Coordinates of C-alpha atoms in Angstrom, one line a residue:
M1 CA -0.1 0.1 -0.3
L2 CA 0.8 3.5 -0.1
I3 CA 1.5 3.4 3.6
N4 CA 4.6 3.1 5.8
L5 CA 6.5 5.3 3.8
R6 CA 7.7 8.0 6.5
G7 CA 11.6 7.7 7.5
N8 CA 11.7 4.4 4.6
A9 CA 13.0 6.7 1.5
T10 CA 13.2 3.5 -0.7
Q11 CA 9.7 2.6 0.2
R12 CA 8.6 6.0 -0.7
Q13 CA 11.1 6.0 -3.9
N14 CA 9.1 3.1 -4.9
A15 CA 5.1 4.5 -4.4
T16 CA 6.4 7.4 -6.4
D17 CA 7.6 5.2 -8.9
A18 CA 4.8 3.2 -9.0
L19 CA 2.4 6.6 -9.2
K20 CA 4.5 7.8 -12.1
M21 CA 4.1 5.0 -14.4
P22 CA 0.9 5.1 -16.4
D23 CA -1.7 2.6 -16.1
E24 CA -5.1 3.8 -18.2
N25 CA -7.4 2.8 -15.7
R26 CA -6.5 4.3 -12.5
D27 CA -5.5 7.3 -14.4
D28 CA -9.0 7.4 -16.0
V29 CA -10.4 7.4 -12.6
L30 CA -8.1 10.5 -12.1
K31 CA -9.3 12.2 -15.4
Q32 CA -12.6 12.4 -13.5
F33 CA -11.5 13.5 -10.0
V34 CA -9.6 16.5 -12.1
W35 CA -13.1 17.0 -14.2
L36 CA -15.0 17.2 -10.9
A37 CA -12.6 19.4 -9.4
S38 CA -13.6 21.6 -12.3
E39 CA -16.7 21.7 -12.8
S40 CA -17.7 22.4 -8.7
L41 CA -15.2 25.2 -8.2
G42 CA -15.6 26.6 -11.4
I43 CA -12.3 26.5 -12.7
P44 CA -11.9 25.0 -16.6
G45 CA -8.8 23.6 -16.3
G46 CA -7.3 21.2 -13.9
F47 CA -4.5 18.3 -13.3
I48 CA -3.2 15.6 -10.6
S49 CA 0.9 15.2 -10.8
V50 CA 3.1 13.5 -8.9
I51 CA 6.4 15.0 -8.2
D52 CA 10.0 13.4 -7.7
D53 CA 13.4 15.0 -7.3
S54 CA 13.9 16.1 -10.5
H55 CA 10.4 16.4 -12.7
Q56 CA 6.6 16.9 -12.4
F57 CA 4.3 14.5 -14.3
I58 CA 1.2 15.1 -15.5
R59 CA -0.9 11.7 -14.8
A60 CA -4.3 13.8 -15.1
A61 CA -5.5 16.7 -16.9
H62 CA -8.6 18.5 -17.7
N63 CA -8.5 21.6 -20.5
I64 CA -5.0 21.6 -20.4
A65 CA -1.5 20.8 -22.3
L66 CA 0.7 20.0 -20.0
C67 CA 2.8 16.0 -19.7
Q68 CA 5.5 16.9 -17.6
T69 CA 8.0 19.7 -16.5
T70 CA 11.2 20.1 -14.4
R71 CA 10.7 20.2 -10.8
E72 CA 12.1 23.8 -11.1
D73 CA 9.4 24.8 -13.6
A74 CA 6.7 22.9 -11.7
F75 CA 3.8 25.1 -9.5
C76 CA 2.8 22.2 -7.8
R77 CA 6.7 21.7 -6.0
Y78 CA 5.6 24.9 -3.6
V79 CA 2.4 22.6 -2.3
V80 CA 4.3 19.5 -1.8
D81 CA 7.2 21.7 -0.7
S82 CA 4.9 23.1 2.2
G83 CA 2.2 20.6 2.8
E84 CA -0.7 23.3 2.2
V85 CA -3.2 24.3 0.1
M86 CA -1.6 27.0 -2.6
V87 CA -3.6 29.9 -4.3
V88 CA -2.8 32.4 -6.5
T89 CA -4.7 34.1 -7.6
D90 CA -3.5 36.2 -10.1
T91 CA -0.1 35.1 -11.3
L92 CA 1.5 38.2 -12.6
L93 CA 0.8 40.0 -9.4
D94 CA 3.3 36.9 -7.4
P95 CA 6.6 37.9 -7.7
R96 CA 7.3 34.4 -8.0
F97 CA 5.2 33.7 -11.3
T98 CA 5.3 37.0 -13.2
T99 CA 8.6 35.8 -15.7
H100 CA 8.2 31.7 -14.7
P101 CA 7.3 30.4 -18.6
L102 CA 4.4 28.4 -17.8
V103 CA 2.5 32.1 -17.3
V104 CA 4.4 33.9 -19.8
G105 CA 4.2 31.2 -22.4
P106 CA 1.9 28.3 -23.3
P107 CA -0.6 27.0 -21.2
R108 CA -0.8 30.9 -19.7
I109 CA -1.6 30.4 -16.2
R110 CA -3.4 33.5 -14.5
F111 CA -4.7 31.5 -11.8
Y112 CA -3.6 28.7 -9.9
A113 CA -4.6 26.2 -7.1
G114 CA -3.2 23.4 -5.2
A115 CA -3.6 21.2 -2.8
P116 CA -1.4 18.2 -1.4
L117 CA -2.2 14.6 -1.9
K118 CA -1.2 13.0 1.6
N119 CA -1.2 9.3 2.4
R120 CA -2.6 8.8 6.2
E121 CA 0.9 9.0 8.0
G122 CA 1.1 12.6 6.4
V123 CA 3.6 12.1 3.0
I124 CA 3.0 14.1 0.3
L125 CA 2.8 12.5 -3.1
G126 CA 1.4 15.0 -5.1
T127 CA -1.5 17.6 -5.9
L128 CA -4.5 18.2 -7.2
C129 CA -4.1 21.5 -9.0
V130 CA -7.4 23.9 -10.6
T131 CA -6.6 26.5 -13.1
D132 CA -7.4 28.9 -15.4
R133 CA -5.9 31.8 -18.3
V134 CA -7.6 34.6 -16.1
P135 CA -7.5 35.9 -12.2
H136 CA -10.0 34.6 -9.6
R137 CA -11.4 35.1 -6.5
F138 CA -11.2 31.4 -4.4
P139 CA -12.5 31.5 -1.1
R140 CA -12.3 29.7 1.8
K141 CA -15.2 27.5 0.9
K142 CA -13.8 26.5 -2.6
I143 CA -10.2 26.0 -0.6
R144 CA -12.4 23.5 1.9
M145 CA -14.0 21.1 -1.2
L146 CA -10.2 21.4 -2.7
E147 CA -8.7 19.7 0.4
T148 CA -11.8 17.4 0.0
L149 CA -11.2 16.6 -3.5
A150 CA -7.2 15.6 -2.9
R151 CA -8.1 13.4 0.0
L152 CA -10.9 11.6 -2.0
A153 CA -8.6 10.8 -4.5
M154 CA -5.7 9.8 -2.3
T155 CA -7.8 7.7 -1.1
F156 CA -8.8 5.9 -4.2
L157 CA -4.9 5.8 -5.4
E158 CA -4.4 3.9 -1.7
T159 CA -6.6 1.6 -2.3
W160 CA -5.6 0.9 -5.8
H161 CA -2.3 0.3 -4.6
S162 CA -3.7 -2.0 -2.4
A163 CA -5.5 -3.8 -4.5
G164 CA -3.6 -3.9 -7.6
F165 CA -0.1 -4.1 -5.7
T166 CA -0.1 -5.9 -2.6
D167 CA -1.1 -9.6 -2.6
V168 CA -4.3 -9.7 0.4
A169 CA -2.8 -13.0 2.0
T170 CA 0.7 -11.6 3.1
G171 CA 0.3 -8.2 2.6
L172 CA 4.0 -8.1 0.9
P173 CA 4.2 -6.5 -2.4
N174 CA 2.5 -8.9 -5.7
R175 CA 3.3 -10.2 -8.8
Q176 CA 1.9 -7.1 -10.5
R177 CA 4.3 -4.4 -8.5
L178 CA 7.4 -6.5 -9.2
I179 CA 6.6 -6.2 -12.9
R180 CA 6.0 -2.6 -12.5
H181 CA 9.5 -2.1 -10.5
L182 CA 11.0 -4.4 -13.4
R183 CA 9.5 -2.2 -16.0
L184 CA 10.5 1.3 -14.3
L185 CA 14.1 -0.4 -14.1
S186 CA 14.0 -1.1 -18.3
T187 CA 14.2 2.8 -18.1
A188 CA 16.7 3.8 -15.9
E189 CA 19.9 5.2 -17.6
Q190 CA 22.2 3.0 -15.5
R191 CA 23.0 -0.4 -17.5
A192 CA 23.2 -3.1 -14.1
P193 CA 23.1 -6.7 -13.9
L194 CA 19.8 -7.8 -12.0
R195 CA 19.3 -11.5 -10.4
L196 CA 15.6 -12.3 -10.2
T197 CA 14.8 -15.2 -7.2
L198 CA 12.0 -17.5 -7.0
I199 CA 11.4 -19.2 -3.5
D200 CA 8.6 -22.3 -3.8
C201 CA 8.2 -22.8 -0.1
I202 CA 5.0 -24.8 0.5
D203 CA 3.8 -28.2 -0.7
M204 CA 0.6 -26.9 -2.2
P205 CA -1.6 -29.7 -2.3
R206 CA -1.1 -30.0 1.5
A207 CA -2.0 -26.6 2.3
Y208 CA -4.9 -26.6 0.3
E209 CA -6.0 -30.0 2.5
L210 CA -5.0 -27.8 5.2
A211 CA -7.4 -25.1 4.0
R212 CA -10.3 -27.5 3.7
A213 CA -10.2 -28.9 7.0
L214 CA -9.6 -25.7 8.7
G215 CA -10.3 -22.7 6.4
M216 CA -8.4 -20.6 4.8
A217 CA -7.4 -18.5 8.1
P218 CA -4.7 -20.9 9.4
V219 CA -3.3 -21.2 5.5
E220 CA -2.6 -16.9 5.6
A221 CA -1.9 -17.0 8.8
L222 CA 1.5 -19.7 7.9
L223 CA 1.7 -17.8 4.6
R224 CA 3.0 -14.0 6.8
D225 CA 4.7 -16.3 9.0
I226 CA 6.7 -17.7 5.9
G227 CA 7.1 -14.3 4.8
G228 CA 8.5 -12.9 8.1
L229 CA 10.9 -16.1 8.0
L230 CA 12.6 -15.6 4.8
R231 CA 13.2 -12.1 6.1
E232 CA 14.6 -13.1 9.3
R233 CA 16.0 -16.2 8.0
L234 CA 18.0 -14.4 4.5
E235 CA 18.8 -11.5 6.5
L236 CA 17.2 -9.0 4.3
A237 CA 17.9 -5.2 4.6
P238 CA 14.6 -2.5 4.8
E239 CA 15.1 -1.9 1.2
D240 CA 15.7 -4.9 0.2
I241 CA 12.1 -6.1 -1.2
L242 CA 10.4 -9.4 -0.6
Y243 CA 7.4 -10.3 -3.0
T244 CA 4.3 -12.3 -3.2
V245 CA 4.5 -13.8 -7.1
A246 CA 2.2 -16.5 -6.0
T247 CA 0.4 -18.6 -3.1
G248 CA 3.5 -20.1 -1.1
R249 CA 6.1 -18.0 -3.9
Y250 CA 8.1 -15.5 -3.1
A251 CA 10.5 -13.1 -4.8
I252 CA 13.7 -11.0 -3.9
L253 CA 15.1 -8.7 -7.2
A254 CA 18.3 -8.2 -6.1
S255 CA 22.0 -7.3 -7.8
A256 CA 23.5 -10.4 -10.3
E257 CA 26.6 -9.8 -7.7
G258 CA 24.5 -9.8 -4.7
R259 CA 24.5 -12.7 -1.8
F260 CA 20.8 -13.4 -2.9
S261 CA 21.6 -16.7 -5.4
A262 CA 19.3 -19.6 -5.5
Q263 CA 21.8 -22.3 -3.9
N264 CA 22.9 -19.7 -1.2
V265 CA 18.6 -18.3 -0.9
V266 CA 18.3 -23.0 -0.5
D267 CA 21.0 -23.3 1.9
K268 CA 19.8 -21.2 4.5
L269 CA 16.6 -22.0 4.2
R270 CA 17.4 -26.2 4.9
Y271 CA 15.5 -27.1 8.0
V272 CA 13.4 -24.4 8.4
S273 CA 9.6 -24.9 9.7
A274 CA 6.6 -22.5 9.8
R275 CA 4.9 -22.0 12.8
P276 CA 2.4 -18.9 13.2
E277 CA 1.0 -18.6 17.1
D278 CA -2.8 -20.4 17.1
G279 CA -1.6 -21.8 13.5
V280 CA -0.5 -25.0 12.3
A281 CA 3.3 -26.1 12.2
M282 CA 4.3 -26.7 8.3
D283 CA 8.5 -28.1 7.1
L284 CA 8.7 -25.8 4.4
S285 CA 9.7 -27.8 1.4
I286 CA 12.6 -24.9 -0.2
H287 CA 13.1 -24.8 -4.0
A288 CA 14.5 -21.3 -5.9
G289 CA 14.9 -20.5 -9.6
E290 CA 17.5 -17.7 -11.0
V291 CA 17.4 -15.7 -13.7
C292 CA 20.4 -13.1 -13.9
F293 CA 19.9 -10.0 -16.8
D294 CA 20.1 -6.9 -18.1
P295 CA 16.7 -5.0 -17.4
T296 CA 17.1 -2.7 -20.2
E297 CA 16.9 -5.5 -22.6
L298 CA 14.9 -8.4 -21.5
P299 CA 11.4 -7.3 -20.4
A300 CA 9.4 -7.8 -17.7
Q301 CA 7.2 -10.0 -18.3
E302 CA 10.2 -12.6 -19.9
A303 CA 12.6 -12.3 -17.1
L304 CA 10.0 -13.3 -14.8
R305 CA 8.7 -16.0 -17.1
R306 CA 12.5 -17.1 -17.1
A307 CA 12.6 -17.2 -13.4
V308 CA 9.7 -19.6 -13.7
S309 CA 10.8 -21.8 -16.1
A310 CA 14.4 -22.4 -13.7
L311 CA 12.1 -23.0 -10.3
H312 CA 10.0 -25.4 -11.8
E313 CA 13.1 -27.3 -13.5
A314 CA 14.5 -26.9 -9.6
I315 CA 11.0 -28.4 -8.8
N316 CA 11.2 -31.1 -11.6
L317 CA 14.4 -32.6 -11.2
H318 CA 14.0 -32.9 -6.9
V319 CA 16.3 -30.5 -6.3
G320 CA 17.3 -27.0 -4.6
A321 CA 18.3 -25.2 -6.7
R322 CA 18.5 -23.7 -10.3
S323 CA 19.6 -21.1 -13.0
F324 CA 17.4 -21.0 -15.6
N325 CA 18.9 -22.7 -18.7
E326 CA 18.2 -21.4 -22.2
L327 CA 18.7 -25.3 -23.9
S328 CA 16.2 -26.9 -20.9
D329 CA 13.8 -24.0 -21.5
A330 CA 13.4 -24.4 -25.1
R331 CA 12.8 -28.0 -25.0
R332 CA 10.5 -27.3 -22.7
N333 CA 8.7 -25.0 -25.3
G334 CA 9.0 -27.3 -27.5
D335 CA 7.0 -30.0 -25.4
F336 CA 4.1 -27.6 -24.8
R337 CA 3.9 -26.7 -28.1
L338 CA 3.9 -30.1 -29.4
M339 CA 1.5 -30.4 -26.6
N340 CA -1.1 -27.9 -27.7
D341 CA -0.3 -30.0 -31.1
L342 CA -1.2 -33.3 -29.5
A343 CA -4.7 -31.0 -28.2
A344 CA -5.7 -30.0 -31.6
A345 CA -5.1 -33.3 -33.6
L346 CA -7.5 -35.1 -31.1
Q347 CA -9.8 -32.7 -30.9
T348 CA -10.4 -32.3 -34.8
G349 CA -9.0 -36.0 -36.1
T350 CA -6.7 -33.5 -38.7
G351 CA -3.2 -34.0 -36.9
G352 CA -2.1 -37.3 -38.3
L353 CA -2.8 -39.7 -35.4
Y354 CA -3.1 -43.2 -36.6
L355 CA -3.3 -46.3 -35.4
V356 CA -0.7 -49.3 -36.1
Y357 CA -0.8 -52.9 -35.2
Q358 CA 1.8 -55.7 -34.6
P359 CA 1.0 -59.0 -35.0
K360 CA 0.8 -61.9 -31.8
V361 CA 1.5 -65.1 -32.5
S362 CA 1.0 -68.8 -31.1
L363 CA 4.4 -70.3 -30.8
P364 CA 2.3 -74.3 -30.4
S365 CA 0.2 -73.1 -33.4
G366 CA 2.4 -70.9 -35.1
R367 CA -0.3 -69.0 -36.1
P368 CA -1.5 -64.6 -35.5
V369 CA -4.0 -64.9 -33.1
G370 CA -3.8 -61.2 -32.1
L371 CA -2.8 -57.8 -32.0
E372 CA -1.1 -54.6 -30.4
A373 CA -2.5 -51.1 -31.8
L374 CA 0.4 -48.8 -31.5
I375 CA -0.5 -44.9 -31.8
R376 CA 1.5 -42.8 -34.6
W377 CA 1.9 -38.9 -35.0
R378 CA 2.6 -37.8 -38.4
H379 CA 3.1 -34.5 -37.1
P380 CA 2.8 -31.5 -39.6
E381 CA 5.6 -30.0 -39.3
H382 CA 7.7 -32.3 -37.6
G383 CA 7.1 -35.4 -39.8
E384 CA 6.9 -38.7 -38.2
L385 CA 7.3 -38.7 -34.7
S386 CA 7.9 -42.1 -32.1
P387 CA 5.9 -42.3 -29.5
A388 CA 8.6 -41.9 -27.1
G389 CA 8.9 -38.2 -28.4
F390 CA 5.0 -37.0 -27.4
L391 CA 3.8 -39.7 -25.2
P392 CA 6.1 -39.0 -22.0
V393 CA 5.5 -35.8 -22.2
A394 CA 1.3 -35.9 -22.2
Q395 CA 1.6 -38.3 -19.2
F396 CA 1.8 -35.0 -17.5
T397 CA -0.6 -33.3 -18.8
N398 CA -4.7 -33.9 -19.5
L399 CA -4.5 -35.2 -22.1
M400 CA -3.9 -38.8 -21.4
N401 CA -7.6 -39.8 -21.4
S402 CA -8.7 -38.1 -24.2
L403 CA -5.6 -40.3 -26.3
T404 CA -6.9 -43.3 -24.5
D405 CA -10.5 -42.4 -25.7
W406 CA -9.2 -41.7 -29.4
V407 CA -6.8 -44.7 -29.8
V408 CA -10.3 -47.0 -28.1
G409 CA -12.4 -45.6 -30.9
E410 CA -9.8 -45.8 -33.9
T411 CA -9.8 -49.9 -32.8
I412 CA -13.4 -50.0 -32.8
R413 CA -14.1 -48.4 -36.1
Q414 CA -11.1 -50.8 -37.5
L415 CA -12.4 -53.9 -35.8
K416 CA -15.6 -53.1 -37.4
I417 CA -14.1 -52.7 -41.0
W418 CA -12.6 -56.1 -40.6
S419 CA -15.4 -57.6 -38.4
D420 CA -16.7 -59.5 -42.1
T421 CA -13.4 -60.9 -43.1
P422 CA -10.6 -63.0 -42.6
C423 CA -8.5 -60.5 -40.6
L424 CA -10.3 -60.2 -37.5
L425 CA -8.3 -61.0 -34.7
P426 CA -8.3 -59.4 -31.1
V427 CA -6.9 -56.1 -30.4
S428 CA -5.5 -55.0 -27.8
V429 CA -5.1 -51.4 -26.3
N430 CA -2.6 -49.5 -23.9
V431 CA -4.3 -47.8 -21.2
S432 CA -2.9 -46.1 -17.7
V433 CA -3.9 -46.5 -14.3
S434 CA -5.7 -42.6 -14.9
D435 CA -7.8 -44.3 -17.3
L436 CA -8.6 -47.7 -15.1
S437 CA -9.8 -45.0 -12.3
R438 CA -12.4 -43.2 -14.0
S439 CA -15.7 -44.3 -12.3
D440 CA -17.5 -44.9 -15.7
F441 CA -14.9 -46.3 -17.9
T442 CA -15.8 -49.6 -17.8
D443 CA -19.8 -49.3 -18.9
T444 CA -17.8 -46.6 -21.7
L445 CA -16.0 -49.4 -22.7
E446 CA -18.8 -51.9 -23.3
A447 CA -21.5 -49.5 -24.6
R448 CA -19.4 -48.8 -27.2
M449 CA -18.5 -51.9 -28.2
A450 CA -22.5 -53.3 -28.2
Q451 CA -23.2 -50.0 -30.9
A452 CA -20.5 -51.1 -33.1
G453 CA -21.8 -54.6 -32.2
L454 CA -18.5 -55.7 -31.5
S455 CA -18.0 -58.9 -28.6
T456 CA -16.3 -57.6 -26.1
S457 CA -13.3 -60.5 -26.3
L458 CA -12.5 -58.9 -29.4
L459 CA -11.0 -55.6 -27.3
G460 CA -8.2 -56.5 -25.2
I461 CA -6.8 -54.0 -22.1
E462 CA -3.4 -54.0 -21.5
C463 CA -2.2 -52.2 -18.2
L464 CA 0.5 -50.1 -17.5
E465 CA 1.9 -48.8 -14.9
T466 CA 1.1 -52.1 -13.0
E467 CA 2.7 -50.8 -9.2
K468 CA -0.2 -47.8 -9.0
A469 CA -2.7 -50.3 -10.5
T470 CA -2.3 -52.1 -7.2
E471 CA -2.2 -49.1 -4.7
N472 CA -5.3 -47.9 -6.9
P473 CA -8.9 -49.7 -5.6
A474 CA -10.7 -47.8 -8.4
A475 CA -8.5 -48.8 -11.2
L476 CA -8.6 -52.6 -9.9
A477 CA -12.6 -52.4 -9.6
N478 CA -12.6 -51.4 -12.7
M479 CA -10.3 -54.1 -13.9
E480 CA -12.8 -56.7 -12.4
G481 CA -15.6 -55.5 -14.1
L482 CA -14.2 -55.3 -17.5
R483 CA -12.8 -59.1 -16.6
Q484 CA -16.5 -59.7 -16.2
Q485 CA -17.7 -57.8 -18.9
G486 CA -15.6 -60.3 -21.5
F487 CA -12.3 -58.0 -22.3
R488 CA -9.7 -59.7 -21.7
I489 CA -6.4 -58.1 -19.0
S490 CA -3.0 -57.7 -19.8
L491 CA -0.3 -56.8 -17.7
D492 CA 2.5 -54.8 -19.4
D493 CA 6.0 -55.4 -19.5
F494 CA 6.1 -57.6 -16.6
G495 CA 10.4 -58.5 -15.8
A496 CA 10.9 -54.4 -16.0
G497 CA 11.5 -52.7 -12.7
Y498 CA 9.5 -52.8 -10.1
S499 CA 7.6 -56.3 -10.5
N500 CA 6.7 -57.7 -7.2
I501 CA 5.3 -61.5 -7.7
G502 CA 2.8 -60.3 -5.1
Y503 CA 0.7 -58.1 -7.1
L504 CA -0.1 -61.0 -9.5
R505 CA -2.8 -62.4 -6.9
Q506 CA -4.1 -58.6 -6.5
M507 CA -5.3 -58.0 -10.2
P508 CA -7.9 -59.3 -12.3
I509 CA -5.5 -60.6 -15.3
D510 CA -5.8 -63.0 -17.9
V511 CA -2.3 -62.0 -20.2
I512 CA 1.1 -61.5 -19.1
K513 CA 4.1 -60.1 -21.1
L514 CA 7.3 -60.3 -20.2
D515 CA 8.8 -57.1 -20.9
R516 CA 11.3 -56.4 -24.4
A517 CA 14.2 -55.9 -22.0
L518 CA 14.4 -59.1 -20.2
V519 CA 13.4 -61.0 -23.8
S520 CA 16.8 -59.1 -25.6
G521 CA 19.1 -60.3 -23.1
L522 CA 18.1 -64.3 -23.5
T523 CA 20.7 -65.4 -26.0
I524 CA 23.7 -63.6 -24.9
D525 CA 23.1 -63.4 -21.2
P526 CA 23.0 -66.9 -18.9
G527 CA 21.1 -65.2 -15.8
S528 CA 18.2 -63.7 -18.0
R529 CA 17.9 -67.1 -19.5
I530 CA 17.7 -68.7 -16.1
I531 CA 15.3 -66.0 -14.9
A532 CA 13.2 -66.0 -18.1
A533 CA 12.6 -69.7 -18.1
S534 CA 11.4 -69.6 -13.8
V535 CA 9.1 -66.6 -14.5
I536 CA 7.6 -68.2 -17.6
R537 CA 7.3 -71.2 -15.6
M538 CA 5.9 -69.6 -12.3
L539 CA 3.2 -68.0 -14.9
K540 CA 2.1 -71.1 -16.4
D541 CA 1.7 -72.9 -13.4
L542 CA -0.8 -70.1 -12.1
N543 CA -2.3 -70.2 -15.2
Y544 CA -1.2 -66.8 -16.9
V545 CA -1.1 -66.8 -20.9
V546 CA 2.9 -65.4 -21.2
V547 CA 3.3 -63.2 -24.2
A548 CA 6.9 -62.8 -25.0
E549 CA 7.6 -58.8 -27.3
G550 CA 10.6 -58.0 -28.5
V551 CA 11.6 -61.4 -30.4
E552 CA 14.3 -59.8 -32.9
D553 CA 15.3 -63.3 -34.3
R554 CA 15.0 -66.8 -34.7
E555 CA 17.4 -67.6 -31.7
T556 CA 15.5 -65.7 -29.4
L557 CA 12.3 -67.2 -30.6
M558 CA 13.5 -70.9 -30.3
V559 CA 14.1 -70.5 -26.4
L560 CA 11.2 -68.9 -26.0
E561 CA 9.8 -71.8 -27.5
A562 CA 11.6 -74.2 -25.9
Y563 CA 10.8 -72.5 -22.1
G564 CA 7.0 -72.6 -22.7
C565 CA 5.8 -69.6 -23.7
D566 CA 2.5 -69.1 -25.2
Q567 CA 2.7 -66.0 -28.0
V568 CA 5.0 -63.7 -29.4
Q569 CA 5.6 -60.4 -30.7
G570 CA 8.2 -58.4 -32.4
F571 CA 10.7 -57.7 -35.6
Y572 CA 11.4 -61.0 -36.2
F573 CA 7.1 -62.1 -37.0
S574 CA 6.5 -58.1 -38.5
R575 CA 6.7 -54.7 -37.2
P576 CA 3.6 -52.6 -36.2
L577 CA 1.5 -52.3 -39.5
P578 CA -1.2 -49.8 -40.7
P579 CA -4.7 -51.8 -41.6
A580 CA -3.8 -52.1 -45.6
E581 CA 0.0 -53.7 -45.4
L582 CA -1.3 -55.7 -41.9
E583 CA -4.2 -56.7 -44.2
K584 CA -1.8 -58.4 -47.0
W585 CA 0.8 -59.7 -44.3
L586 CA -2.0 -62.1 -42.7
Q587 CA -2.8 -63.4 -46.5
Q588 CA 0.8 -64.2 -46.5
Q589 CA 1.0 -66.5 -43.2
P590 CA 0.9 -70.2 -43.8
Q591 CA -2.5 -72.0 -42.6
S592 CA -1.1 -74.9 -41.0
A593 CA -0.7 -75.4 -37.4
D594 CA 2.7 -77.5 -37.7
P595 CA 4.6 -75.3 -35.5
D596 CA 7.8 -76.9 -37.1
I597 CA 7.2 -73.9 -39.9
L598 CA 6.7 -71.3 -37.8
P599 CA 10.4 -69.9 -37.9
L600 CA 10.1 -69.7 -41.9
T601 CA 6.5 -67.5 -41.3
G602 CA 9.1 -64.7 -39.9
N603 CA 9.9 -61.6 -42.0
N604 CA 13.5 -61.1 -41.0
L605 CA 12.9 -57.9 -41.6
T606 CA 15.7 -55.2 -41.2
L607 CA 15.1 -52.9 -38.2
S608 CA 14.3 -49.8 -38.8
D609 CA 14.5 -47.2 -36.1
D610 CA 11.2 -47.7 -34.1
A611 CA 12.5 -51.1 -33.9
H612 CA 13.0 -50.2 -29.8
D613 CA 10.4 -47.5 -29.3
P614 CA 9.8 -47.6 -26.1
G615 CA 7.3 -45.3 -24.7
L616 CA 3.5 -46.1 -23.2
Y617 CA 2.1 -47.0 -26.6
N618 CA 4.9 -48.5 -28.1

């Protein structure tokens, strides 16, 4: 607010700077004050001015062409210096103004009356004035009215500044105030590199739970306490401004050579807890991001964006501090634009998304027994994108459910096309735990299959993120519901990372897919062979169908066959194919059930770049 200025030169200068800067909404209201003063006092011209050590700035004017003067030429400096109303009934009769440039030249002021704009502490920040080109009498009644209008104008300015530049919860200068400060510095003659450091202090989900349980009062007390705690622990001087730029997020703007680097801030705030009186204590989770820049070269909003980018990188990497990095920032910006393109592609259906299908071959019969639907994206600008290039990013957005819905829809559409042909085989699709957690997922899937006139046995569900699924009751319930409706449930990537045998009995699944990382080492690593043999034997004893993916050569195939694996898929047989190519491939497969023919049915393709495609949808 425009208070706490007495005895604080820095705060006063910041307040003056804020008033000097143009603000369309504020200045429109100030113009109404000037018009009201002119009309009620019967004086045709007027203005509101702000004065600093060197200049007078006209923030609102009525019937007077004046924008800025030197302080020496300002009538209003006498009002500011004295703190009292000044009335000059005829400037040509006042020795101070007989040769004044604004009297003998435009706008040729002959009458002037000005009242100081005082805040509640008595600090004067400007004036409200009325002027004319002819002399006037100005009785005591009009002086009192001018003083009243000046007080009202100052009350408005305090309210404007409080609402627009002060964070309600903490009472600290807010993000708008920081932006305004940066813009002022961008016009400064002295070029001095600055460092903007953002500090993230609170685990916001926990804070929201606190607000939900106890209301906002304890949270606001916590935020106020953190502000004081930061000033104390960082040893901020009175002239050092601490900003609140978001809930639980603070900023310090200082010299680039100063001590407020992101790392120093984190070091000083380690193991800090906020414990407001009559509130709830909370251990602070401190992350900091910084950007060093020249304010005359980098716009204010861009400086803040870069600091936010650095802070989010620290949070995402689970490290304390990070400086802005252009390469990392460009990559994240590219990911963001890519997700916008993906959202548009899902919405319009014309963005280059399509499905390919990889066959699953039965080892006992040697014949194709199913397909896996895999998503691809032919981006309008970037060309063919590997799923690994966009799916990992999509996981951190709200697009995954929409992406799954699109894949399911396209799969059902293709199954409908194949329904009266020899190409009809069950097709499995990959789904995440967030998909399985949707309350309507089972009913919607069943309804879509019924509407297409297809048996639910034609659509398989491959569950990703197994560990998360076991901890999610809604996902487990949906899996059981899908299984009861006739959908076949597969567990994907078994044998990779976290693979707890115990969770198999918790999950309603029919098929276990061995991870390609386990399969790829069968011909070269004795340990992989021992593990694979034991795992396959155990899974068969538990009555699961075992599928091995990533089979790329005859030797691997023969090992899997010897271990009793049920089905295989991989480049030895076929890469993932679009529907037309898949139909041709299926027509070329032998009808014999003799497993001895099996190795001859593989395409023995030269592996392309996507042979080892990672990602949720391979």
